[in-house]
Amino acid sequence: MLSEVEFVIEQWSCPLPLRDYPRIVMGHGGGGSLSAELIENLFVPAFRNDDLEAMADSTVLTLPAGRIAFSTDAYVVHPLFFPGGSIGELAVHGTCNDLSMSGARPLYLSASFILEEGLEMKTLAAIVDRMAQAARDAGVRIVTGDTKVVERGHADGCYITTAGIGVVMTDHPPAPSKAKVGDVVLVSGTLGDHGMTVMSRRENLSFETVLESDSAALHPLVEAMLAASGQVHVLRDPTRGGLATSLNEIAQSSRVGIRIDETALPVRPAVASACEILGMDPVYIANEGKLVAIVAPEDAERVLQVMRANPLGHAAAIIGEVVADHRGTLVERTRFGATRILPLQIGEQLPRIC
Amino acid sequence: MLSEVEFVIEQWSCPLPLRDYPRIVMGHGGGGSLSAELIENLFVPAFRNDDLEAMADSTVLTLPAGRIAFSTDAYVVHPLFFPGGSIGELAVHGTCNDLSMSGARPLYLSASFILEEGLEMKTLAAIVDRMAQAARDAGVRIVTGDTKVVERGHADGCYITTAGIGVVMTDHPPAPSKAKVGDVVLVSGTLGDHGMTVMSRRENLSFETVLESDSAALHPLVEAMLAASGQVHVLRDPTRGGLATSLNEIAQSSRVGIRIDETALPVRPAVASACEILGMDPVYIANEGKLVAIVAPEDAERVLQVMRANPLGHAAAIIGEVVADHRGTLVERTRFGATRILPLQIGEQLPRIC
């Protein structure tokens, strides 16, 4: 029986010129007629919009007046498909989220592909299809791109780099350096879903409950939060390294201490038990559809209610506070009442998670 | 004896925290303290500018009013270093040039690295150093970035994707669809230098004359041309697939015929003889510091003089014209007086040239 992913890939009906090439060959990155066919038959139909000028070197856009946010991320997740998403959704959601964490509404994305010779055309088509759907759902346009092909063995199927442009929606954009003593720390939902999903898929672990990535574009939630309060001081999407890494960076950047309560952290039972089996801590596991917010205390409750009213934040919670003690450091009050430091880890427990 | 490239790499004095890691390890892409050290000790000092917010998810910029150009390219050139440049210069120049071909002045770049575990830190530092120098020389700022690391064998040392934002300098930006019958075709200098350099370096070919890449950022030349004429209809930088590929795309996009004269094409003797030995045609070889311009006939001579007065265009030449015959097709009048079609090639004679 086909998995959901395999089914999607099998369903793809290949346009005629591409049918001669069931797999990517070096020429698809050569800039000649094979490249043109790939662009015209695969990328343009999927990403279709008025701004995508397939054959121009760059795209000319008119932006609304004001400040813009600019960001980029490379995506090398392995495997390419996992429950709840694929490298395609990540490449859209991740860069959109980087923009919205600066208080910007994402408008335009670029998409750059590094493909391995031999990659199945159906696999690429399924990835592109999911990217396009994610972009439509997020209200962003993929307006320019590039494709390179490297020899078999010189990549791992498909790497995608997206860059994004957004328009800053507030006069006081949140930034990692703006946390103040007394501020309240909130998260928008359960921790570790994406990381544990990719991990379990990669290692072929199975749990009683199905794990699913939380990959999502968060700017609708951010817009609601910024409309509700002018005192959202910091926003971060806790991807690589998870919540603990984001909060460590904020503590260092703002020169404050941060204290969180273990019992307040929302964690799905399936993620909690998977973490226990693997000896991992959900606060260090990557998320792709969650944010952490640091908000002035007088606005915290209102922001929490706005978050819970939004589908992207229905499991939001207040998890801690910004303190004057132990500046630059994140501590956790454990469920047993002890206090422990959650340091910035050296590397990543789960490489290639995004 | 050390080559110039090896000398540059050996000269690099490694900041203390990085010295413990002479090679890239997986943790450098993990988002933890190793990632932070790489950013703080390597990327930030090299790319230093007011807009680079190392620890934020995205960078907030204020753009001058008007239309912007947005572009991206992935760089996978092999080898990483070659006479006249490296993947670092290409990653800056290539994306700047994509922007300036839309009539835009490049302002900001993002830089996203996919590194292979085991890459020598010195090699990465030399690449970053050359990127930074190229950006300074071009007057652009690298304001945001990302680093991922993949396991040994899952990349080829270093891939870089840059995206760029520029401000359009003209009310009538050039575009591939704007060539008109009667227009004149110009190139800014000698053809095939970059492609033959990388090829000869890769294959360890040596010629009597040293070949050198022409990698350069062309927007100063473009600004001079646009100031001299309001009728620069098309600009392209003939990279992958060379001049013939760019002119084929223009012929198709503008639905015109294009005719060039073989005897008018500027080609260095070393490139011409290397091409002859290898059975290649300079019109299909990649350039990284040249442009092709299609200009209204009454302005062609003035634009040519402006190009020749610029160091980036001192060997500029008029090479052909836009015709009503054979629409969508590029033909060449050969040195023997015959006429032959120069078709869009299927792939690329030289893969991974940029």
XYZ file of C-alpha atoms in Angstrom, chain B:
354
model
C 55.341 26.354 -3.547
C 51.941 27.591 -2.532
C 49.540 28.778 -5.161
C 47.973 32.194 -4.705
C 44.848 30.558 -3.321
C 46.736 28.334 -0.916
C 48.721 31.355 0.236
C 45.550 33.296 1.029
C 44.156 30.348 2.947
C 47.377 29.823 4.935
C 47.487 33.521 5.851
C 44.189 33.322 7.684
C 44.675 33.675 11.430
C 41.943 31.734 13.143
C 40.130 33.373 16.081
C 40.529 31.386 19.268
C 37.155 29.610 19.639
C 37.299 28.351 16.069
C 40.862 27.088 16.488
C 39.549 24.021 18.298
C 37.724 23.111 15.125
C 40.070 23.051 12.141
C 37.242 21.471 10.180
C 33.489 21.970 9.982
C 31.545 19.566 12.197
C 27.803 18.850 12.182
C 27.316 21.070 15.245
C 28.336 24.159 13.268
C 24.929 23.902 11.631
C 23.013 22.957 14.761
C 21.948 26.357 16.026
C 23.777 25.933 19.350
C 26.974 27.456 20.676
C 29.110 26.097 17.822
C 26.833 27.842 15.315
C 27.022 31.019 17.354
C 30.845 30.878 17.432
C 30.981 30.420 13.684
C 28.695 33.426 13.196
C 30.431 35.640 15.729
C 34.018 34.799 14.829
C 33.790 34.249 11.106
C 30.721 35.709 9.415
C 30.114 38.847 11.471
C 33.709 40.167 11.391
C 33.932 39.510 7.649
C 30.569 40.936 6.631
C 30.477 43.622 9.339
C 27.892 46.330 8.681
C 25.177 48.111 10.613
C 22.382 46.073 9.094
C 23.765 42.619 9.805
C 21.861 41.434 12.844
C 23.631 38.219 13.537
C 21.249 36.790 16.085
C 17.906 37.934 14.659
C 15.817 35.805 12.337
C 15.642 38.540 9.741
C 16.977 42.014 9.123
C 14.840 45.155 8.994
C 15.848 47.548 6.221
C 14.664 50.913 4.988
C 14.610 51.073 1.201
C 14.415 54.219 -0.890
C 10.995 54.680 -2.480
C 10.433 53.044 -5.843
C 10.432 49.674 -7.472
C 12.809 46.980 -6.324
C 14.411 44.031 -8.082
C 14.696 40.670 -6.311
C 16.799 37.745 -7.442
C 18.512 34.568 -6.245
C 21.143 32.129 -7.455
C 22.725 28.998 -6.044
C 26.473 28.607 -6.552
C 27.956 25.120 -6.814
C 31.095 25.845 -8.838
C 33.778 23.179 -8.831
C 36.609 23.724 -7.941
C 35.881 26.272 -5.203
C 38.907 28.391 -6.174
C 40.156 29.181 -9.665
C 42.353 31.851 -11.255
C 40.629 35.207 -10.930
C 38.089 34.204 -8.324
C 36.284 31.698 -6.150
C 32.773 30.617 -5.271
C 32.801 33.617 -2.895
C 33.199 36.269 -5.580
C 30.761 34.449 -7.870
C 28.097 34.384 -5.150
C 28.314 38.169 -4.843
C 28.895 39.153 -8.469
C 26.376 36.743 -9.965
C 23.441 37.926 -7.895
C 24.446 41.606 -8.222
C 24.501 41.114 -11.979
C 21.081 39.463 -12.042
C 19.744 42.575 -10.344
C 21.533 45.066 -12.555
C 20.253 43.287 -15.697
C 16.810 44.510 -14.577
C 18.171 48.040 -14.370
C 18.573 47.909 -10.609
C 21.391 49.019 -8.331
C 22.121 46.117 -5.933
C 21.882 47.147 -2.278
C 21.501 44.109 -0.039
C 22.418 40.430 -0.219
C 21.524 37.420 1.872
C 24.024 34.562 2.057
C 23.095 30.983 2.825
C 25.762 28.293 3.193
C 25.406 24.537 2.876
C 28.673 23.115 4.212
C 29.974 19.573 4.094
C 31.136 18.105 7.366
C 34.938 18.021 7.209
C 35.373 21.188 5.129
C 38.536 22.893 6.339
C 37.762 25.977 8.404
C 40.565 27.778 6.588
C 38.923 27.114 3.264
C 35.590 28.450 4.494
C 37.324 31.497 5.962
C 39.051 32.230 2.672
C 35.740 31.943 0.799
C 33.963 34.220 3.282
C 36.839 36.687 3.108
C 36.584 36.878 -0.671
C 32.801 37.256 -0.502
C 33.176 40.105 1.941
C 35.790 41.830 -0.217
C 33.641 41.408 -3.320
C 30.645 42.880 -1.486
C 32.666 45.876 -0.288
C 34.017 46.469 -3.787
C 30.515 46.242 -5.244
C 29.018 48.543 -2.602
C 26.484 45.954 -1.404
C 25.824 44.778 2.138
C 25.418 41.167 3.217
C 22.732 41.655 5.844
C 21.316 38.240 6.704
C 22.348 34.633 6.346
C 22.105 31.005 7.340
C 24.427 28.028 7.707
C 23.539 24.364 7.417
C 25.930 21.435 7.648
C 25.344 18.063 5.972
C 27.200 14.831 6.607
C 30.448 14.054 4.834
C 29.643 12.883 1.312
C 26.285 14.717 1.183
C 27.645 17.901 -0.411
C 30.819 18.925 -2.171
C 32.617 21.188 0.284
C 30.523 24.312 0.096
C 27.434 25.513 -1.734
C 26.330 29.129 -1.400
C 22.971 30.658 -2.266
C 22.661 34.417 -2.332
C 19.529 36.483 -2.830
C 19.655 40.165 -3.603
C 17.526 43.278 -3.401
C 18.181 46.282 -5.609
C 16.456 49.527 -6.427
C 15.369 49.975 -10.036
C 17.129 53.019 -11.461
C 14.982 53.657 -14.528
C 11.335 54.105 -15.394
C 11.776 51.677 -18.274
C 13.729 48.736 -16.911
C 15.266 46.512 -19.570
C 13.653 43.082 -19.978
C 14.244 40.044 -22.224
C 10.934 40.678 -24.002
C 11.773 44.216 -25.152
C 14.075 43.633 -28.145
C 12.777 45.339 -31.316
C 13.560 44.696 -34.959
C 16.383 47.036 -35.966
C 17.990 47.100 -32.506
C 21.730 46.639 -32.227
C 23.393 43.849 -30.189
C 26.446 44.739 -28.084
C 28.677 42.779 -25.711
C 30.779 44.398 -23.002
C 33.964 42.397 -23.601
C 35.657 39.100 -24.386
C 33.621 35.904 -24.338
C 34.191 32.627 -22.509
C 36.904 33.700 -20.042
C 35.172 32.360 -16.939
C 34.052 29.040 -18.371
C 37.378 28.169 -19.966
C 39.245 29.143 -16.790
C 37.194 26.866 -14.562
C 37.301 24.114 -17.169
C 41.070 24.264 -17.536
C 41.559 24.376 -13.769
C 39.234 21.418 -13.273
C 40.837 19.324 -15.980
C 44.373 20.497 -15.145
C 44.858 21.810 -18.652
C 47.538 24.413 -19.101
C 47.817 26.874 -21.925
C 50.616 29.233 -22.908
C 48.669 32.251 -21.710
C 47.132 32.167 -18.261
C 43.361 32.155 -18.363
C 41.516 34.108 -15.712
C 37.851 34.353 -14.756
C 36.184 37.646 -15.627
C 34.016 37.541 -12.472
C 32.885 41.111 -11.743
C 29.896 43.126 -10.580
C 28.576 45.017 -13.569
C 26.215 47.605 -12.110
C 28.631 50.553 -12.451
C 28.738 49.790 -16.171
C 24.951 49.408 -16.320
C 24.423 52.739 -14.546
C 26.620 54.495 -17.084
C 24.767 52.858 -19.976
C 21.313 53.697 -18.611
C 22.412 57.292 -18.012
C 23.573 57.542 -21.625
C 20.448 56.115 -23.251
C 16.797 55.682 -22.432
C 16.607 52.975 -25.068
C 18.611 50.113 -23.599
C 15.890 47.551 -24.298
C 17.475 44.346 -22.991
C 20.392 43.521 -20.696
C 21.563 39.981 -19.909
C 24.655 38.547 -18.288
C 25.531 35.514 -20.400
C 26.458 33.015 -17.666
C 25.504 29.322 -18.012
C 25.208 28.502 -21.698
C 27.032 31.673 -22.703
C 26.124 34.361 -25.208
C 24.247 32.018 -27.546
C 21.906 30.882 -24.782
C 21.145 34.443 -23.644
C 20.447 35.584 -27.208
C 18.238 32.558 -27.888
C 16.181 33.372 -24.813
C 15.873 36.996 -25.890
C 14.886 35.991 -29.430
C 12.165 33.738 -28.057
C 10.965 36.119 -25.386
C 10.812 39.112 -27.771
C 9.656 37.033 -30.775
C 12.401 38.439 -33.001
C 15.322 37.051 -34.953
C 18.870 37.851 -33.893
C 21.894 37.774 -36.176
C 25.463 38.057 -34.953
C 28.764 38.224 -36.828
C 31.426 35.716 -35.833
C 34.202 38.106 -36.856
C 32.828 40.803 -34.548
C 32.904 38.631 -31.410
C 35.676 39.608 -28.983
C 37.466 36.415 -27.853
C 40.884 36.222 -26.213
C 43.391 34.206 -28.263
C 43.961 31.866 -25.283
C 40.232 31.187 -24.988
C 39.889 30.738 -28.744
C 42.701 28.176 -28.894
C 41.502 26.352 -25.763
C 38.044 26.140 -27.343
C 39.527 24.817 -30.562
C 41.476 22.110 -28.759
C 38.398 21.058 -26.768
C 35.951 21.352 -29.647
C 33.916 24.055 -27.962
C 32.458 27.312 -29.175
C 33.101 30.488 -27.133
C 29.523 31.646 -27.755
C 28.300 28.792 -25.542
C 30.855 29.289 -22.742
C 29.891 30.963 -19.453
C 30.904 34.518 -18.550
C 30.648 36.059 -15.079
C 31.611 39.663 -15.770
C 30.122 40.429 -19.162
C 26.782 41.639 -20.398
C 24.946 41.620 -23.673
C 22.867 44.705 -24.444
C 20.175 45.262 -27.049
C 19.859 48.948 -27.831
C 17.867 51.132 -30.232
C 20.010 51.754 -33.358
C 20.157 55.534 -32.930
C 21.724 55.120 -29.449
C 24.013 52.158 -30.178
C 27.165 54.118 -30.973
C 26.768 56.355 -27.913
C 26.202 53.362 -25.635
C 29.242 51.635 -27.163
C 31.441 54.656 -26.400
C 30.161 54.812 -22.815
C 30.883 51.098 -22.400
C 34.412 51.418 -23.788
C 35.112 54.334 -21.453
C 34.334 52.056 -18.473
C 36.929 49.572 -17.184
C 34.202 46.892 -17.145
C 33.488 47.446 -20.845
C 36.769 48.523 -22.420
C 36.601 45.696 -24.969
C 32.924 46.257 -25.776
C 31.821 45.637 -29.359
C 28.801 45.773 -31.604
C 28.239 42.146 -32.624
C 24.923 41.981 -34.415
C 21.371 43.125 -34.898
C 17.754 42.251 -34.266
C 15.954 41.185 -37.461
C 12.438 40.352 -38.593
C 13.512 37.055 -40.216
C 13.633 33.666 -38.456
C 11.814 34.897 -35.348
C 12.780 33.082 -32.146
C 16.085 32.027 -33.676
C 19.712 33.122 -33.363
C 21.940 32.905 -36.422
C 25.609 33.631 -36.889
C 27.306 34.861 -40.030
C 30.515 32.833 -39.925
C 33.974 34.091 -40.806
C 33.631 32.201 -44.077
C 30.502 34.099 -45.051
C 28.082 31.249 -44.366
C 25.094 31.556 -42.064
C 24.409 28.966 -39.377
C 21.829 28.590 -36.652
C 23.090 28.721 -33.061
C 20.398 26.716 -31.269
C 19.600 26.594 -27.585
C 21.655 23.641 -26.431
C 20.073 20.840 -24.476
C 22.333 21.005 -21.456
C 25.629 22.628 -20.580
C 29.010 21.704 -21.989
C 30.592 22.523 -18.640
C 28.512 21.555 -15.629
C 28.967 23.364 -12.304
C 30.559 26.410 -13.860
C 28.919 28.758 -11.330
